PDB file of C-alpha atoms in Angstrom:
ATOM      1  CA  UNK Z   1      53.473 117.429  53.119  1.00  0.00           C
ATOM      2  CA  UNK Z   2      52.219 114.552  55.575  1.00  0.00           C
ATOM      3  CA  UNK Z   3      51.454 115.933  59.165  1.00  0.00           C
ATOM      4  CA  UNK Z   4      54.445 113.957  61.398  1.00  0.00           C
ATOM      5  CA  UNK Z   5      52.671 110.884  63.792  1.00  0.00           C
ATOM      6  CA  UNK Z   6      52.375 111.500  66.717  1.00  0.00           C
ATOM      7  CA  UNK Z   7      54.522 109.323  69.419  1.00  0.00           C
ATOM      8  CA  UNK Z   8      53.069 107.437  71.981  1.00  0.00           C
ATOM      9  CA  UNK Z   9      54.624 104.635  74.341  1.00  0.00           C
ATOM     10  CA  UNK Z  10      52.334 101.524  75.217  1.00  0.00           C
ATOM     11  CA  UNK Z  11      53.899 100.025  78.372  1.00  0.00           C
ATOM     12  CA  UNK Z  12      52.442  96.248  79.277  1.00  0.00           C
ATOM     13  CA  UNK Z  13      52.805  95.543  83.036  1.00  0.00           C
ATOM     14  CA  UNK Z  14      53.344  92.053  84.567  1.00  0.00           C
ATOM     15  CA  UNK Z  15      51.888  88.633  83.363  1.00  0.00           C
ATOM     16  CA  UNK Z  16      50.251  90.543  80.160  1.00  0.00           C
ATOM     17  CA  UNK Z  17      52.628  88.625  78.135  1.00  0.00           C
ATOM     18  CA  UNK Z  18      50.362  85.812  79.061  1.00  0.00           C
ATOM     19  CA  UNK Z  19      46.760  87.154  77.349  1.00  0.00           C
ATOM     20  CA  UNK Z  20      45.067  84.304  75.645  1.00  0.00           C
ATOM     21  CA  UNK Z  21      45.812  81.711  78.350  1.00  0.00           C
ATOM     22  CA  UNK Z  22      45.338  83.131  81.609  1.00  0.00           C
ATOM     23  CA  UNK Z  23      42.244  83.505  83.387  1.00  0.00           C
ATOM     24  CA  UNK Z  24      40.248  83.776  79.841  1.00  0.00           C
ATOM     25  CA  UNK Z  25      36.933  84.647  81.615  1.00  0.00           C
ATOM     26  CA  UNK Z  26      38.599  87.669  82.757  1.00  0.00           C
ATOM     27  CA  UNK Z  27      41.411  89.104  80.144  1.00  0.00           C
ATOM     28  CA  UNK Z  28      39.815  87.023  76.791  1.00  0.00           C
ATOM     29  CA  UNK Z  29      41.132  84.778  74.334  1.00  0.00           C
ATOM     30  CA  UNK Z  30      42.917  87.755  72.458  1.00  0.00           C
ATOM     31  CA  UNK Z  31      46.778  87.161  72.720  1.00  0.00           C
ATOM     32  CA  UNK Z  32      49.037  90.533  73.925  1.00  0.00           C
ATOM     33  CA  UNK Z  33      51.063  90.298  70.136  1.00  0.00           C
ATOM     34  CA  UNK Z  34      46.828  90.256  68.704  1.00  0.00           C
ATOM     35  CA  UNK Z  35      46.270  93.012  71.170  1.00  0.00           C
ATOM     36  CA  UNK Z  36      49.193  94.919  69.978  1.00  0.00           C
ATOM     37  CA  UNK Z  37      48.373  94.754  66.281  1.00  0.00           C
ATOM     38  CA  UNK Z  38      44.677  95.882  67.115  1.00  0.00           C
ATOM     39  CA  UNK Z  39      46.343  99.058  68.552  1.00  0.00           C
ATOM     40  CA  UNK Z  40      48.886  99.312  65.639  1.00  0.00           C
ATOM     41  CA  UNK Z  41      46.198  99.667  63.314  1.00  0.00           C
ATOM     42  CA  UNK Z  42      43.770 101.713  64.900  1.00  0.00           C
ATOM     43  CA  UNK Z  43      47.354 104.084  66.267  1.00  0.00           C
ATOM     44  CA  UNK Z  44      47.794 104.661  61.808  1.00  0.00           C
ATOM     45  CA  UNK Z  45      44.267 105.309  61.516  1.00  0.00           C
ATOM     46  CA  UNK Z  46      44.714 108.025  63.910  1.00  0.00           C
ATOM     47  CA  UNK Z  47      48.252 109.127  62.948  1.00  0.00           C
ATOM     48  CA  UNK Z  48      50.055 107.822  66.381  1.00  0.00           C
ATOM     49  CA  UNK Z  49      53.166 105.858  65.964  1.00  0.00           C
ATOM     50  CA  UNK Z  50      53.554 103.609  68.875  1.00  0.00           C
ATOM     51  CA  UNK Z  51      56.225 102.644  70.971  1.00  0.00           C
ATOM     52  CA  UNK Z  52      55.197  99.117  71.773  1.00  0.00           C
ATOM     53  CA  UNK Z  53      57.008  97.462  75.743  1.00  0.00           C
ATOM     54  CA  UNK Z  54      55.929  94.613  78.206  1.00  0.00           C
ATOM     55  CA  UNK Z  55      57.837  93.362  81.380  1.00  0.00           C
ATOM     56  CA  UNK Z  56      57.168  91.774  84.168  1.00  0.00           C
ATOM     57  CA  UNK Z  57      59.695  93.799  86.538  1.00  0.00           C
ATOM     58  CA  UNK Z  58      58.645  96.696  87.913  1.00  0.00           C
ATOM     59  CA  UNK Z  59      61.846  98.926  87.619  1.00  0.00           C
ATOM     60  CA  UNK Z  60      62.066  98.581  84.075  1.00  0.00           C
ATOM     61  CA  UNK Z  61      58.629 100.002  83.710  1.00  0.00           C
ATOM     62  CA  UNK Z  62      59.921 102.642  85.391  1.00  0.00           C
ATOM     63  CA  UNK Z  63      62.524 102.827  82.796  1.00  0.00           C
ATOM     64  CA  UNK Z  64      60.484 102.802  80.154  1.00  0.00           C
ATOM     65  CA  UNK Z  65      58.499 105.778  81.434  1.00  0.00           C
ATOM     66  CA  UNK Z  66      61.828 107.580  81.778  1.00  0.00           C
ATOM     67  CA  UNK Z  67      62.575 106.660  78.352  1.00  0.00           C
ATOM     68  CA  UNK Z  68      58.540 107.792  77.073  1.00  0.00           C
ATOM     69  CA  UNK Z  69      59.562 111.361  78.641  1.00  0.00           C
ATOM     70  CA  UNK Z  70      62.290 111.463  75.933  1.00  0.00           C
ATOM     71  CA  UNK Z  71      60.820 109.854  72.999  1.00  0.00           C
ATOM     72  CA  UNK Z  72      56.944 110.470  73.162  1.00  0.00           C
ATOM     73  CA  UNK Z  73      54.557 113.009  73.596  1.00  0.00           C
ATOM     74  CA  UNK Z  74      52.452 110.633  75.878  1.00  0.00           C
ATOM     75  CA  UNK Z  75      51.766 107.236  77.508  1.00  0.00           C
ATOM     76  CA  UNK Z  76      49.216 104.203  77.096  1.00  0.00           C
ATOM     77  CA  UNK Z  77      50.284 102.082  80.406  1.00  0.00           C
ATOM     78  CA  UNK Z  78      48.348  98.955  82.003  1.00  0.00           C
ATOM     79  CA  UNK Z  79      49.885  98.526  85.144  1.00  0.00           C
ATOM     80  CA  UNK Z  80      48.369  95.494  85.704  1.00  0.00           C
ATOM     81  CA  UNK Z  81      49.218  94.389  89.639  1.00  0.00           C
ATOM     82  CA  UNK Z  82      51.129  97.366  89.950  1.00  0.00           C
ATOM     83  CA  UNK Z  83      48.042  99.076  89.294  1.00  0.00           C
ATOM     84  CA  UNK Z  84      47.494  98.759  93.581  1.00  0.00           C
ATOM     85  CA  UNK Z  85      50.859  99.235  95.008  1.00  0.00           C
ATOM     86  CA  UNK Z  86      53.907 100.670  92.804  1.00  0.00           C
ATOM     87  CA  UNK Z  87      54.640 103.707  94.700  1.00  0.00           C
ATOM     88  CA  UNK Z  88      58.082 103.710  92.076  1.00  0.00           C
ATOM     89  CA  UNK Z  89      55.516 103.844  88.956  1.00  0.00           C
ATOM     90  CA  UNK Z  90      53.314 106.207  90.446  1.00  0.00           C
ATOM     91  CA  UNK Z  91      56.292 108.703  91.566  1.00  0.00           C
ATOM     92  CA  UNK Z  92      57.585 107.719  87.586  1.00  0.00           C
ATOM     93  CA  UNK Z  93      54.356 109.074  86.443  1.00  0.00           C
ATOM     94  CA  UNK Z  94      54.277 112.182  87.744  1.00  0.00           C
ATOM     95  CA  UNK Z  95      58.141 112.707  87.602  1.00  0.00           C
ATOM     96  CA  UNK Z  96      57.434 112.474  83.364  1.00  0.00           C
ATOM     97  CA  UNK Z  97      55.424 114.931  83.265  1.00  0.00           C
ATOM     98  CA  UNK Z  98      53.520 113.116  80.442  1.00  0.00           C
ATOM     99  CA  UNK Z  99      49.723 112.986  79.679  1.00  0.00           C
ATOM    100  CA  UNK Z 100      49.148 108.804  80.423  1.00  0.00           C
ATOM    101  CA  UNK Z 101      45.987 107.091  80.375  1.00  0.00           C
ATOM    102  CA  UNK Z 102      46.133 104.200  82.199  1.00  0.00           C
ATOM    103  CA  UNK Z 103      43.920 101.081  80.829  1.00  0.00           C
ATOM    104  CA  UNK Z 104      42.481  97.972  82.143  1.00  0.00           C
ATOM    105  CA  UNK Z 105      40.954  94.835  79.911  1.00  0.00           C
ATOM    106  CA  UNK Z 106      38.940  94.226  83.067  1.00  0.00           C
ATOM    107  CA  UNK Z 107      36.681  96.330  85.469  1.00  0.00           C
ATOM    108  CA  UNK Z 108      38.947  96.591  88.085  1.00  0.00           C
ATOM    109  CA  UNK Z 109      36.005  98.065  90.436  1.00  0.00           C
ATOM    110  CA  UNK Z 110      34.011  94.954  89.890  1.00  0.00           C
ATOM    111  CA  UNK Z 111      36.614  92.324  91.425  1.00  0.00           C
ATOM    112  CA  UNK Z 112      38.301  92.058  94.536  1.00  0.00           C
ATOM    113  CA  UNK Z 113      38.390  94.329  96.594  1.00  0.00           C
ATOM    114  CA  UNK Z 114      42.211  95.066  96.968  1.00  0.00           C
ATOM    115  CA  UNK Z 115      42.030  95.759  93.384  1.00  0.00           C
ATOM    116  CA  UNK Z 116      39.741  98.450  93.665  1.00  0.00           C
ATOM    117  CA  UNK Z 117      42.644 101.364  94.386  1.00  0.00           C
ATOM    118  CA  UNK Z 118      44.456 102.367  91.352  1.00  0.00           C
ATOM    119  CA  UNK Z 119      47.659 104.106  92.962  1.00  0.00           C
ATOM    120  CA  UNK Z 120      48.694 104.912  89.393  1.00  0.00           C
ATOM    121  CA  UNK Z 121      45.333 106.044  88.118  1.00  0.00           C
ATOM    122  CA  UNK Z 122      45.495 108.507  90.794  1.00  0.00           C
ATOM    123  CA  UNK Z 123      48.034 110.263  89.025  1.00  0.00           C
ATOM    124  CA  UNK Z 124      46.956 109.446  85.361  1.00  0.00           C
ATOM    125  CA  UNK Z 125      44.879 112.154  82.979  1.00  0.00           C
ATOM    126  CA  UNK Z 126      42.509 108.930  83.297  1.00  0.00           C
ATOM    127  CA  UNK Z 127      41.666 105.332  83.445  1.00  0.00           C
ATOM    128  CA  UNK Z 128      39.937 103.163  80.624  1.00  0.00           C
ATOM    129  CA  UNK Z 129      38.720 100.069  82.455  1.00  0.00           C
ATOM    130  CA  UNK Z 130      36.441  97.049  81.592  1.00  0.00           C
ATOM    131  CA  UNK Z 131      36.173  96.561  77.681  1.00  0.00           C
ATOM    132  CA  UNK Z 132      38.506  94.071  77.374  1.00  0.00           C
ATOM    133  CA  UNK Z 133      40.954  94.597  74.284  1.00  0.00           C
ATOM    134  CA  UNK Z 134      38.669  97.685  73.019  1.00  0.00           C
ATOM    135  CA  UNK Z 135      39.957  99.321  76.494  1.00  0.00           C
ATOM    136  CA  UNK Z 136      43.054 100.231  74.633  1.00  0.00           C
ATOM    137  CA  UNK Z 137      42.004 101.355  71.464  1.00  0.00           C
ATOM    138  CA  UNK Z 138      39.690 103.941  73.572  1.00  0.00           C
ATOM    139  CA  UNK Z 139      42.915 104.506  75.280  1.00  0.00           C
ATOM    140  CA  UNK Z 140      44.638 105.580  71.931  1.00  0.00           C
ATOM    141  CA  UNK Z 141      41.659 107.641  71.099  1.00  0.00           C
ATOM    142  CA  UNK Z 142      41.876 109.499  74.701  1.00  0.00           C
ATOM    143  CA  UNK Z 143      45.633 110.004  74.360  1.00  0.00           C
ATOM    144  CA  UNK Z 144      45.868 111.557  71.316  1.00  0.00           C
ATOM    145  CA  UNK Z 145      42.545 113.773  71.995  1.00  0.00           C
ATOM    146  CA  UNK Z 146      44.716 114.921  75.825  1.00  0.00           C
ATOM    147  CA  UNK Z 147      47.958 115.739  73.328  1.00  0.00           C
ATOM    148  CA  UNK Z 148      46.180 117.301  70.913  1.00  0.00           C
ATOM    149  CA  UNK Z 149      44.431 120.052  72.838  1.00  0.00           C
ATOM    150  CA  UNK Z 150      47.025 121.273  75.795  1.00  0.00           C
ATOM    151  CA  UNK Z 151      44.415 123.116  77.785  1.00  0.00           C
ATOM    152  CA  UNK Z 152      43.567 119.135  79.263  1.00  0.00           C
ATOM    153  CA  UNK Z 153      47.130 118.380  79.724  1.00  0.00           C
TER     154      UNK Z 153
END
């Protein structure tokens, strides 16, 4: 009998929907949909089934983390902006109770300065920041390595 996949949600924040023609010296020339089937593949290598979301508005990433509690046994989630400042995603976080990793294509320490705080990370099993589109397939590896063993959850 095949072992069940595992569930995980991968929530996109704000202006991800635009990777491949924003600021390409920062985010790349990899496209979110190329980004997403990078993870796809890597998630059946590693026996995760993923529950794929992007928007722009910060409430329904907050829904969507309500929505991970129900349907998946932990959370991939780039912030992006709200990486700095979404109390409501940070309080969603926690409220989940939900291993998350939270992921960055770009070191987030090495620009500006307001970008330095990760209000979300704070509350995260961990951050993956700075290796571009590889950021979340080490993000998929650290997920299903936190759900695997419950002693780091």
């Amino acid at each position: 009998m095949k072992k069940p996949l595992i569930k995980i949600a991968v929530i996109h924040g704000p202006n991800l929907n635009l990777l491949g023609i924003r600021e390409t010296e920062v985010y790349g020339h990899l496209g979110l949909e190329d980004i997403n089937n990078k993870m796809r593949a890597r998630a059946e290598a590693l026996g995760l089934e993923l529950q794929i979301v992007q928007s722009n508005h910060e409430g329904d990433i907050v829904e969507a983390l309500h929505q991970a509690r129900l349907t998946a046994r932990g959370v991939v989630i780039n912030p992006a902006a709200y990486t700095h400042y979404s109390v409501a995603i940070r309080d969603a976080i926690t409220a989940i109770r939900l291993p998350v990793i939270e992921v960055h294509l770009s070191n987030i320490f090495g620009r500006e300065s307001f970008r330095h705080e990760s209000v979300t990370g704070a509350v995260s099993q961990g951050v993956i920041s700075g290796f571009g589109a590889m950021s979340y397939l080490l993000a998929l590896e650290a997920i299903k390595y936190v759900v695997e063993d419950s002693r780091l959850q």
